Amino acid sequence: MYLHKLIFQFKVLVDKKTFTAAAESLFISQPTLTQNMQRLEAELEISLLVREGKKISLTVYGETLYQHACLLDRNYQQALLSIDAIKYSHRQRLVIECGHAWSHGVLFNLMKDYIQLYPEIRMVIKNSNTVMGQHHLLKGECDLALGAIPSEENKIAAINYIPIFTTRFVLFCSREHRFASARWVSEEQLNESEWIILKHESENEEINDPLLCYISPEKVRFDVFSVSNAIALAKQTQCILALPVQLESEACLRGLVRFNIEKNIPSFQTGIMYIDDVLKYEHKKIFIETIISSKKMFDPHEVPSLQLP
């Protein structure tokens, strides 16, 4: 029990980024929290934290412990939720975090049969990027994350990753923009332009959405968290907007023009991420199977590589 308490305090410290903020959240003094982290490191005989002024970073041991601390906290929260569900017969929930390409693209078409099959399920859908989705899966704050599949070195062992379709960014501007009638736009011209960046809401300002290319901060005119607002701004300004190709129809219908650039824009695999525990719930397992089966919509010759237990 003693170690469990220290591990929980360690998790809060990592989440809050500083000893001051973590101590305030835990309702203990900062010296007490510092001593507790030293006790935890001494008990485990490893170094967990690297202190850099007021901020902290994690050692390889710290990264591993944090993942397990998230799992412990998730199991604790799930236990409370399960007890509440029995006590109060709360409606079952399915919490999904997804990127804009899903929420404005294929997700709702895929949900039709599932909604009819499980009318009693309350569904919660949040916009999120891959970094946030993985973080919230580990913390038990969502059941499924739909987004860009990270590179092998950035994958987390506790999470399953299944690619579903390929996504790439395309660039748009207003009909009055000088690029609207251009045959090709050079990288130099892009570097001189102002941008609208479509982002996701985040409680952590240090989590940034990956961009298709480096964009100088002074060239970012608008940070926008809504697809509709981003398109409306692009239509009314001389700014460039990058959107996933799945949103091309929506952008063009609302008056934007797609243009071509000389530089190749990289594509990336987009898919579903989940933790094995979610398979214990039949309605969640069925939804995962629904997403996996949709792979055939994008590549009829592709057979889903996973058979869920």
PDB file of N, CA, C and O in Angstrom, residues 181-235:
ATOM      1  N   SER A 181      -5.143  29.699 -58.895  1.00  0.00           N
ATOM      2  CA  SER A 181      -5.022  29.423 -60.332  1.00  0.00           C
ATOM      3  C   SER A 181      -3.628  28.952 -60.717  1.00  0.00           C
ATOM      4  O   SER A 181      -3.340  28.757 -61.906  1.00  0.00           O
ATOM      5  N   ALA A 182      -2.746  28.766 -59.718  1.00  0.00           N
ATOM      6  CA  ALA A 182      -1.371  28.342 -60.015  1.00  0.00           C
ATOM      7  C   ALA A 182      -1.318  26.860 -60.376  1.00  0.00           C
ATOM      8  O   ALA A 182      -2.022  26.044 -59.769  1.00  0.00           O
ATOM      9  N   ARG A 183      -0.499  26.515 -61.342  1.00  0.00           N
ATOM     10  CA  ARG A 183      -0.347  25.104 -61.697  1.00  0.00           C
ATOM     11  C   ARG A 183       0.429  24.361 -60.624  1.00  0.00           C
ATOM     12  O   ARG A 183       0.079  23.247 -60.247  1.00  0.00           O
ATOM     13  N   TRP A 184       1.504  24.972 -60.150  1.00  0.00           N
ATOM     14  CA  TRP A 184       2.308  24.394 -59.074  1.00  0.00           C
ATOM     15  C   TRP A 184       2.734  25.509 -58.128  1.00  0.00           C
ATOM     16  O   TRP A 184       2.941  26.647 -58.555  1.00  0.00           O
ATOM     17  N   VAL A 185       2.882  25.175 -56.864  1.00  0.00           N
ATOM     18  CA  VAL A 185       3.355  26.120 -55.862  1.00  0.00           C
ATOM     19  C   VAL A 185       4.655  25.578 -55.282  1.00  0.00           C
ATOM     20  O   VAL A 185       4.731  24.408 -54.891  1.00  0.00           O
ATOM     21  N   SER A 186       5.681  26.432 -55.246  1.00  0.00           N
ATOM     22  CA  SER A 186       6.991  25.989 -54.775  1.00  0.00           C
ATOM     23  C   SER A 186       7.065  25.997 -53.258  1.00  0.00           C
ATOM     24  O   SER A 186       6.245  26.637 -52.567  1.00  0.00           O
ATOM     25  N   GLU A 187       8.076  25.307 -52.734  1.00  0.00           N
ATOM     26  CA  GLU A 187       8.289  25.284 -51.288  1.00  0.00           C
ATOM     27  C   GLU A 187       8.631  26.681 -50.778  1.00  0.00           C
ATOM     28  O   GLU A 187       8.225  27.073 -49.683  1.00  0.00           O
ATOM     29  N   GLU A 188       9.359  27.443 -51.595  1.00  0.00           N
ATOM     30  CA  GLU A 188       9.695  28.817 -51.210  1.00  0.00           C
ATOM     31  C   GLU A 188       8.436  29.672 -51.068  1.00  0.00           C
ATOM     32  O   GLU A 188       8.307  30.453 -50.126  1.00  0.00           O
ATOM     33  N   GLN A 189       7.488  29.504 -51.984  1.00  0.00           N
ATOM     34  CA  GLN A 189       6.229  30.244 -51.888  1.00  0.00           C
ATOM     35  C   GLN A 189       5.447  29.840 -50.642  1.00  0.00           C
ATOM     36  O   GLN A 189       4.826  30.680 -49.986  1.00  0.00           O
ATOM     37  N   LEU A 190       5.468  28.547 -50.318  1.00  0.00           N
ATOM     38  CA  LEU A 190       4.785  28.088 -49.106  1.00  0.00           C
ATOM     39  C   LEU A 190       5.397  28.722 -47.861  1.00  0.00           C
ATOM     40  O   LEU A 190       4.688  29.123 -46.940  1.00  0.00           O
ATOM     41  N   ASN A 191       6.735  28.798 -47.839  1.00  0.00           N
ATOM     42  CA  ASN A 191       7.429  29.353 -46.679  1.00  0.00           C
ATOM     43  C   ASN A 191       7.121  30.828 -46.465  1.00  0.00           C
ATOM     44  O   ASN A 191       7.250  31.346 -45.358  1.00  0.00           O
ATOM     45  N   GLU A 192       6.719  31.510 -47.535  1.00  0.00           N
ATOM     46  CA  GLU A 192       6.405  32.944 -47.445  1.00  0.00           C
ATOM     47  C   GLU A 192       4.941  33.188 -47.091  1.00  0.00           C
ATOM     48  O   GLU A 192       4.537  34.331 -46.856  1.00  0.00           O
ATOM     49  N   SER A 193       4.135  32.138 -47.068  1.00  0.00           N
ATOM     50  CA  SER A 193       2.693  32.275 -46.880  1.00  0.00           C
ATOM     51  C   SER A 193       2.298  32.190 -45.410  1.00  0.00           C
ATOM     52  O   SER A 193       3.023  31.642 -44.582  1.00  0.00           O
ATOM     53  N   GLU A 194       1.107  32.717 -45.105  1.00  0.00           N
ATOM     54  CA  GLU A 194       0.539  32.573 -43.779  1.00  0.00           C
ATOM     55  C   GLU A 194      -0.389  31.362 -43.748  1.00  0.00           C
ATOM     56  O   GLU A 194      -1.001  31.007 -44.755  1.00  0.00           O
ATOM     57  N   TRP A 195      -0.510  30.762 -42.549  1.00  0.00           N
ATOM     58  CA  TRP A 195      -1.190  29.480 -42.432  1.00  0.00           C
ATOM     59  C   TRP A 195      -2.308  29.520 -41.386  1.00  0.00           C
ATOM     60  O   TRP A 195      -2.249  30.268 -40.416  1.00  0.00           O
ATOM     61  N   ILE A 196      -3.281  28.647 -41.607  1.00  0.00           N
ATOM     62  CA  ILE A 196      -4.271  28.274 -40.596  1.00  0.00           C
ATOM     63  C   ILE A 196      -3.938  26.844 -40.178  1.00  0.00           C
ATOM     64  O   ILE A 196      -3.850  25.957 -41.037  1.00  0.00           O
ATOM     65  N   ILE A 197      -3.736  26.605 -38.902  1.00  0.00           N
ATOM     66  CA  ILE A 197      -3.384  25.273 -38.421  1.00  0.00           C
ATOM     67  C   ILE A 197      -4.580  24.675 -37.694  1.00  0.00           C
ATOM     68  O   ILE A 197      -5.081  25.248 -36.719  1.00  0.00           O
ATOM     69  N   LEU A 198      -5.063  23.539 -38.179  1.00  0.00           N
ATOM     70  CA  LEU A 198      -6.162  22.817 -37.543  1.00  0.00           C
ATOM     71  C   LEU A 198      -5.587  21.927 -36.447  1.00  0.00           C
ATOM     72  O   LEU A 198      -4.776  21.040 -36.713  1.00  0.00           O
ATOM     73  N   LYS A 199      -6.006  22.167 -35.206  1.00  0.00           N
ATOM     74  CA  LYS A 199      -5.435  21.455 -34.065  1.00  0.00           C
ATOM     75  C   LYS A 199      -6.523  20.724 -33.301  1.00  0.00           C
ATOM     76  O   LYS A 199      -7.696  20.762 -33.662  1.00  0.00           O
ATOM     77  N   HIS A 200      -6.119  20.063 -32.224  1.00  0.00           N
ATOM     78  CA  HIS A 200      -7.051  19.396 -31.320  1.00  0.00           C
ATOM     79  C   HIS A 200      -6.966  20.050 -29.956  1.00  0.00           C
ATOM     80  O   HIS A 200      -5.906  20.508 -29.548  1.00  0.00           O
ATOM     81  N   GLU A 201      -8.098  20.058 -29.250  1.00  0.00           N
ATOM     82  CA  GLU A 201      -8.094  20.585 -27.895  1.00  0.00           C
ATOM     83  C   GLU A 201      -7.170  19.733 -27.032  1.00  0.00           C
ATOM     84  O   GLU A 201      -7.173  18.513 -27.113  1.00  0.00           O
ATOM     85  N   SER A 202      -6.376  20.388 -26.192  1.00  0.00           N
ATOM     86  CA  SER A 202      -5.442  19.648 -25.338  1.00  0.00           C
ATOM     87  C   SER A 202      -5.325  20.340 -23.995  1.00  0.00           C
ATOM     88  O   SER A 202      -5.236  21.563 -23.920  1.00  0.00           O
ATOM     89  N   GLU A 203      -5.322  19.531 -22.931  1.00  0.00           N
ATOM     90  CA  GLU A 203      -5.096  20.091 -21.611  1.00  0.00           C
ATOM     91  C   GLU A 203      -3.613  20.349 -21.392  1.00  0.00           C
ATOM     92  O   GLU A 203      -3.211  20.953 -20.418  1.00  0.00           O
ATOM     93  N   ASN A 204      -2.786  19.903 -22.311  1.00  0.00           N
ATOM     94  CA  ASN A 204      -1.333  20.040 -22.185  1.00  0.00           C
ATOM     95  C   ASN A 204      -0.816  20.847 -23.362  1.00  0.00           C
ATOM     96  O   ASN A 204      -0.801  20.370 -24.490  1.00  0.00           O
ATOM     97  N   GLU A 205      -0.387  22.073 -23.114  1.00  0.00           N
ATOM     98  CA  GLU A 205       0.061  22.944 -24.193  1.00  0.00           C
ATOM     99  C   GLU A 205       1.330  22.430 -24.869  1.00  0.00           C
ATOM    100  O   GLU A 205       1.676  22.868 -25.951  1.00  0.00           O
ATOM    101  N   GLU A 206       2.045  21.498 -24.200  1.00  0.00           N
ATOM    102  CA  GLU A 206       3.280  21.001 -24.783  1.00  0.00           C
ATOM    103  C   GLU A 206       3.026  19.916 -25.817  1.00  0.00           C
ATOM    104  O   GLU A 206       3.924  19.491 -26.529  1.00  0.00           O
ATOM    105  N   ILE A 207       1.781  19.411 -25.900  1.00  0.00           N
ATOM    106  CA  ILE A 207       1.445  18.414 -26.908  1.00  0.00           C
ATOM    107  C   ILE A 207       1.015  19.128 -28.176  1.00  0.00           C
ATOM    108  O   ILE A 207      -0.003  19.821 -28.183  1.00  0.00           O
ATOM    109  N   ASN A 208       1.792  19.008 -29.231  1.00  0.00           N
ATOM    110  CA  ASN A 208       1.477  19.663 -30.498  1.00  0.00           C
ATOM    111  C   ASN A 208       1.109  18.630 -31.542  1.00  0.00           C
ATOM    112  O   ASN A 208       1.665  17.537 -31.585  1.00  0.00           O
ATOM    113  N   ASP A 209       0.168  18.997 -32.396  1.00  0.00           N
ATOM    114  CA  ASP A 209      -0.196  18.101 -33.484  1.00  0.00           C
ATOM    115  C   ASP A 209       0.940  18.047 -34.497  1.00  0.00           C
ATOM    116  O   ASP A 209       1.579  19.059 -34.787  1.00  0.00           O
ATOM    117  N   PRO A 210       1.214  16.864 -35.072  1.00  0.00           N
ATOM    118  CA  PRO A 210       2.242  16.790 -36.110  1.00  0.00           C
ATOM    119  C   PRO A 210       1.788  17.526 -37.358  1.00  0.00           C
ATOM    120  O   PRO A 210       0.629  17.465 -37.732  1.00  0.00           O
ATOM    121  N   LEU A 211       2.696  18.260 -37.994  1.00  0.00           N
ATOM    122  CA  LEU A 211       2.374  18.986 -39.211  1.00  0.00           C
ATOM    123  C   LEU A 211       2.977  18.273 -40.411  1.00  0.00           C
ATOM    124  O   LEU A 211       3.909  17.483 -40.290  1.00  0.00           O
ATOM    125  N   LEU A 212       2.450  18.575 -41.603  1.00  0.00           N
ATOM    126  CA  LEU A 212       2.959  17.914 -42.800  1.00  0.00           C
ATOM    127  C   LEU A 212       4.353  18.416 -43.146  1.00  0.00           C
ATOM    128  O   LEU A 212       5.095  17.764 -43.868  1.00  0.00           O
ATOM    129  N   CYS A 213       4.720  19.593 -42.693  1.00  0.00           N
ATOM    130  CA  CYS A 213       6.057  20.129 -42.921  1.00  0.00           C
ATOM    131  C   CYS A 213       6.320  21.182 -41.852  1.00  0.00           C
ATOM    132  O   CYS A 213       5.403  21.595 -41.135  1.00  0.00           O
ATOM    133  N   TYR A 214       7.545  21.622 -41.740  1.00  0.00           N
ATOM    134  CA  TYR A 214       7.855  22.659 -40.750  1.00  0.00           C
ATOM    135  C   TYR A 214       7.227  23.976 -41.188  1.00  0.00           C
ATOM    136  O   TYR A 214       7.374  24.405 -42.331  1.00  0.00           O
ATOM    137  N   ILE A 215       6.529  24.609 -40.284  1.00  0.00           N
ATOM    138  CA  ILE A 215       5.928  25.912 -40.543  1.00  0.00           C
ATOM    139  C   ILE A 215       6.452  26.873 -39.487  1.00  0.00           C
ATOM    140  O   ILE A 215       6.297  26.631 -38.287  1.00  0.00           O
ATOM    141  N   SER A 216       7.077  27.930 -39.919  1.00  0.00           N
ATOM    142  CA  SER A 216       7.641  28.906 -38.999  1.00  0.00           C
ATOM    143  C   SER A 216       6.532  29.493 -38.122  1.00  0.00           C
ATOM    144  O   SER A 216       5.472  29.860 -38.639  1.00  0.00           O
ATOM    145  N   PRO A 217       6.737  29.559 -36.807  1.00  0.00           N
ATOM    146  CA  PRO A 217       5.675  30.045 -35.907  1.00  0.00           C
ATOM    147  C   PRO A 217       5.122  31.404 -36.300  1.00  0.00           C
ATOM    148  O   PRO A 217       3.922  31.657 -36.162  1.00  0.00           O
ATOM    149  N   GLU A 218       5.979  32.298 -36.816  1.00  0.00           N
ATOM    150  CA  GLU A 218       5.481  33.625 -37.171  1.00  0.00           C
ATOM    151  C   GLU A 218       4.598  33.601 -38.420  1.00  0.00           C
ATOM    152  O   GLU A 218       3.917  34.593 -38.725  1.00  0.00           O
ATOM    153  N   LYS A 219       4.594  32.466 -39.136  1.00  0.00           N
ATOM    154  CA  LYS A 219       3.744  32.342 -40.321  1.00  0.00           C
ATOM    155  C   LYS A 219       2.384  31.714 -39.992  1.00  0.00           C
ATOM    156  O   LYS A 219       1.543  31.575 -40.872  1.00  0.00           O
ATOM    157  N   VAL A 220       2.192  31.304 -38.746  1.00  0.00           N
ATOM    158  CA  VAL A 220       0.900  30.749 -38.335  1.00  0.00           C
ATOM    159  C   VAL A 220       0.008  31.904 -37.897  1.00  0.00           C
ATOM    160  O   VAL A 220       0.240  32.532 -36.869  1.00  0.00           O
ATOM    161  N   ARG A 221      -1.023  32.175 -38.700  1.00  0.00           N
ATOM    162  CA  ARG A 221      -1.928  33.296 -38.398  1.00  0.00           C
ATOM    163  C   ARG A 221      -3.046  32.876 -37.440  1.00  0.00           C
ATOM    164  O   ARG A 221      -3.468  33.642 -36.585  1.00  0.00           O
ATOM    165  N   PHE A 222      -3.526  31.623 -37.612  1.00  0.00           N
ATOM    166  CA  PHE A 222      -4.637  31.143 -36.794  1.00  0.00           C
ATOM    167  C   PHE A 222      -4.377  29.716 -36.324  1.00  0.00           C
ATOM    168  O   PHE A 222      -3.996  28.858 -37.128  1.00  0.00           O
ATOM    169  N   ASP A 223      -4.575  29.454 -35.032  1.00  0.00           N
ATOM    170  CA  ASP A 223      -4.705  28.097 -34.494  1.00  0.00           C
ATOM    171  C   ASP A 223      -6.201  27.857 -34.295  1.00  0.00           C
ATOM    172  O   ASP A 223      -6.847  28.578 -33.528  1.00  0.00           O
ATOM    173  N   VAL A 224      -6.752  26.830 -34.951  1.00  0.00           N
ATOM    174  CA  VAL A 224      -8.192  26.610 -34.936  1.00  0.00           C
ATOM    175  C   VAL A 224      -8.469  25.175 -34.517  1.00  0.00           C
ATOM    176  O   VAL A 224      -7.760  24.249 -34.916  1.00  0.00           O
ATOM    177  N   PHE A 225      -9.525  24.973 -33.724  1.00  0.00           N
ATOM    178  CA  PHE A 225      -9.837  23.655 -33.182  1.00  0.00           C
ATOM    179  C   PHE A 225     -11.105  23.064 -33.789  1.00  0.00           C
ATOM    180  O   PHE A 225     -11.595  22.054 -33.315  1.00  0.00           O
ATOM    181  N   SER A 226     -11.627  23.680 -34.838  1.00  0.00           N
ATOM    182  CA  SER A 226     -12.848  23.220 -35.492  1.00  0.00           C
ATOM    183  C   SER A 226     -12.640  23.198 -36.993  1.00  0.00           C
ATOM    184  O   SER A 226     -12.148  24.179 -37.568  1.00  0.00           O
ATOM    185  N   VAL A 227     -13.009  22.093 -37.640  1.00  0.00           N
ATOM    186  CA  VAL A 227     -12.889  21.993 -39.093  1.00  0.00           C
ATOM    187  C   VAL A 227     -13.722  23.075 -39.768  1.00  0.00           C
ATOM    188  O   VAL A 227     -13.267  23.749 -40.696  1.00  0.00           O
ATOM    189  N   SER A 228     -14.960  23.249 -39.317  1.00  0.00           N
ATOM    190  CA  SER A 228     -15.849  24.240 -39.925  1.00  0.00           C
ATOM    191  C   SER A 228     -15.270  25.648 -39.820  1.00  0.00           C
ATOM    192  O   SER A 228     -15.281  26.414 -40.796  1.00  0.00           O
ATOM    193  N   ASN A 229     -14.737  25.982 -38.640  1.00  0.00           N
ATOM    194  CA  ASN A 229     -14.154  27.316 -38.460  1.00  0.00           C
ATOM    195  C   ASN A 229     -12.894  27.496 -39.299  1.00  0.00           C
ATOM    196  O   ASN A 229     -12.642  28.582 -39.837  1.00  0.00           O
ATOM    197  N   ALA A 230     -12.089  26.451 -39.411  1.00  0.00           N
ATOM    198  CA  ALA A 230     -10.866  26.535 -40.205  1.00  0.00           C
ATOM    199  C   ALA A 230     -11.189  26.789 -41.674  1.00  0.00           C
ATOM    200  O   ALA A 230     -10.554  27.620 -42.339  1.00  0.00           O
ATOM    201  N   ILE A 231     -12.181  26.081 -42.200  1.00  0.00           N
ATOM    202  CA  ILE A 231     -12.581  26.268 -43.597  1.00  0.00           C
ATOM    203  C   ILE A 231     -13.138  27.670 -43.809  1.00  0.00           C
ATOM    204  O   ILE A 231     -12.826  28.341 -44.800  1.00  0.00           O
ATOM    205  N   ALA A 232     -13.967  28.141 -42.865  1.00  0.00           N
ATOM    206  CA  ALA A 232     -14.540  29.484 -42.977  1.00  0.00           C
ATOM    207  C   ALA A 232     -13.450  30.551 -42.974  1.00  0.00           C
ATOM    208  O   ALA A 232     -13.501  31.515 -43.750  1.00  0.00           O
ATOM    209  N   LEU A 233     -12.431  30.393 -42.125  1.00  0.00           N
ATOM    210  CA  LEU A 233     -11.325  31.349 -42.082  1.00  0.00           C
ATOM    211  C   LEU A 233     -10.522  31.333 -43.383  1.00  0.00           C
ATOM    212  O   LEU A 233     -10.133  32.380 -43.899  1.00  0.00           O
ATOM    213  N   ALA A 234     -10.267  30.139 -43.904  1.00  0.00           N
ATOM    214  CA  ALA A 234      -9.508  30.031 -45.150  1.00  0.00           C
ATOM    215  C   ALA A 234     -10.246  30.710 -46.301  1.00  0.00           C
ATOM    216  O   ALA A 234      -9.627  31.309 -47.190  1.00  0.00           O
ATOM    217  N   LYS A 235     -11.554  30.633 -46.277  1.00  0.00           N
ATOM    218  CA  LYS A 235     -12.364  31.246 -47.345  1.00  0.00           C
ATOM    219  C   LYS A 235     -12.316  32.766 -47.272  1.00  0.00           C
ATOM    220  O   LYS A 235     -12.421  33.451 -48.290  1.00  0.00           O
TER     221      LYS A 235
END
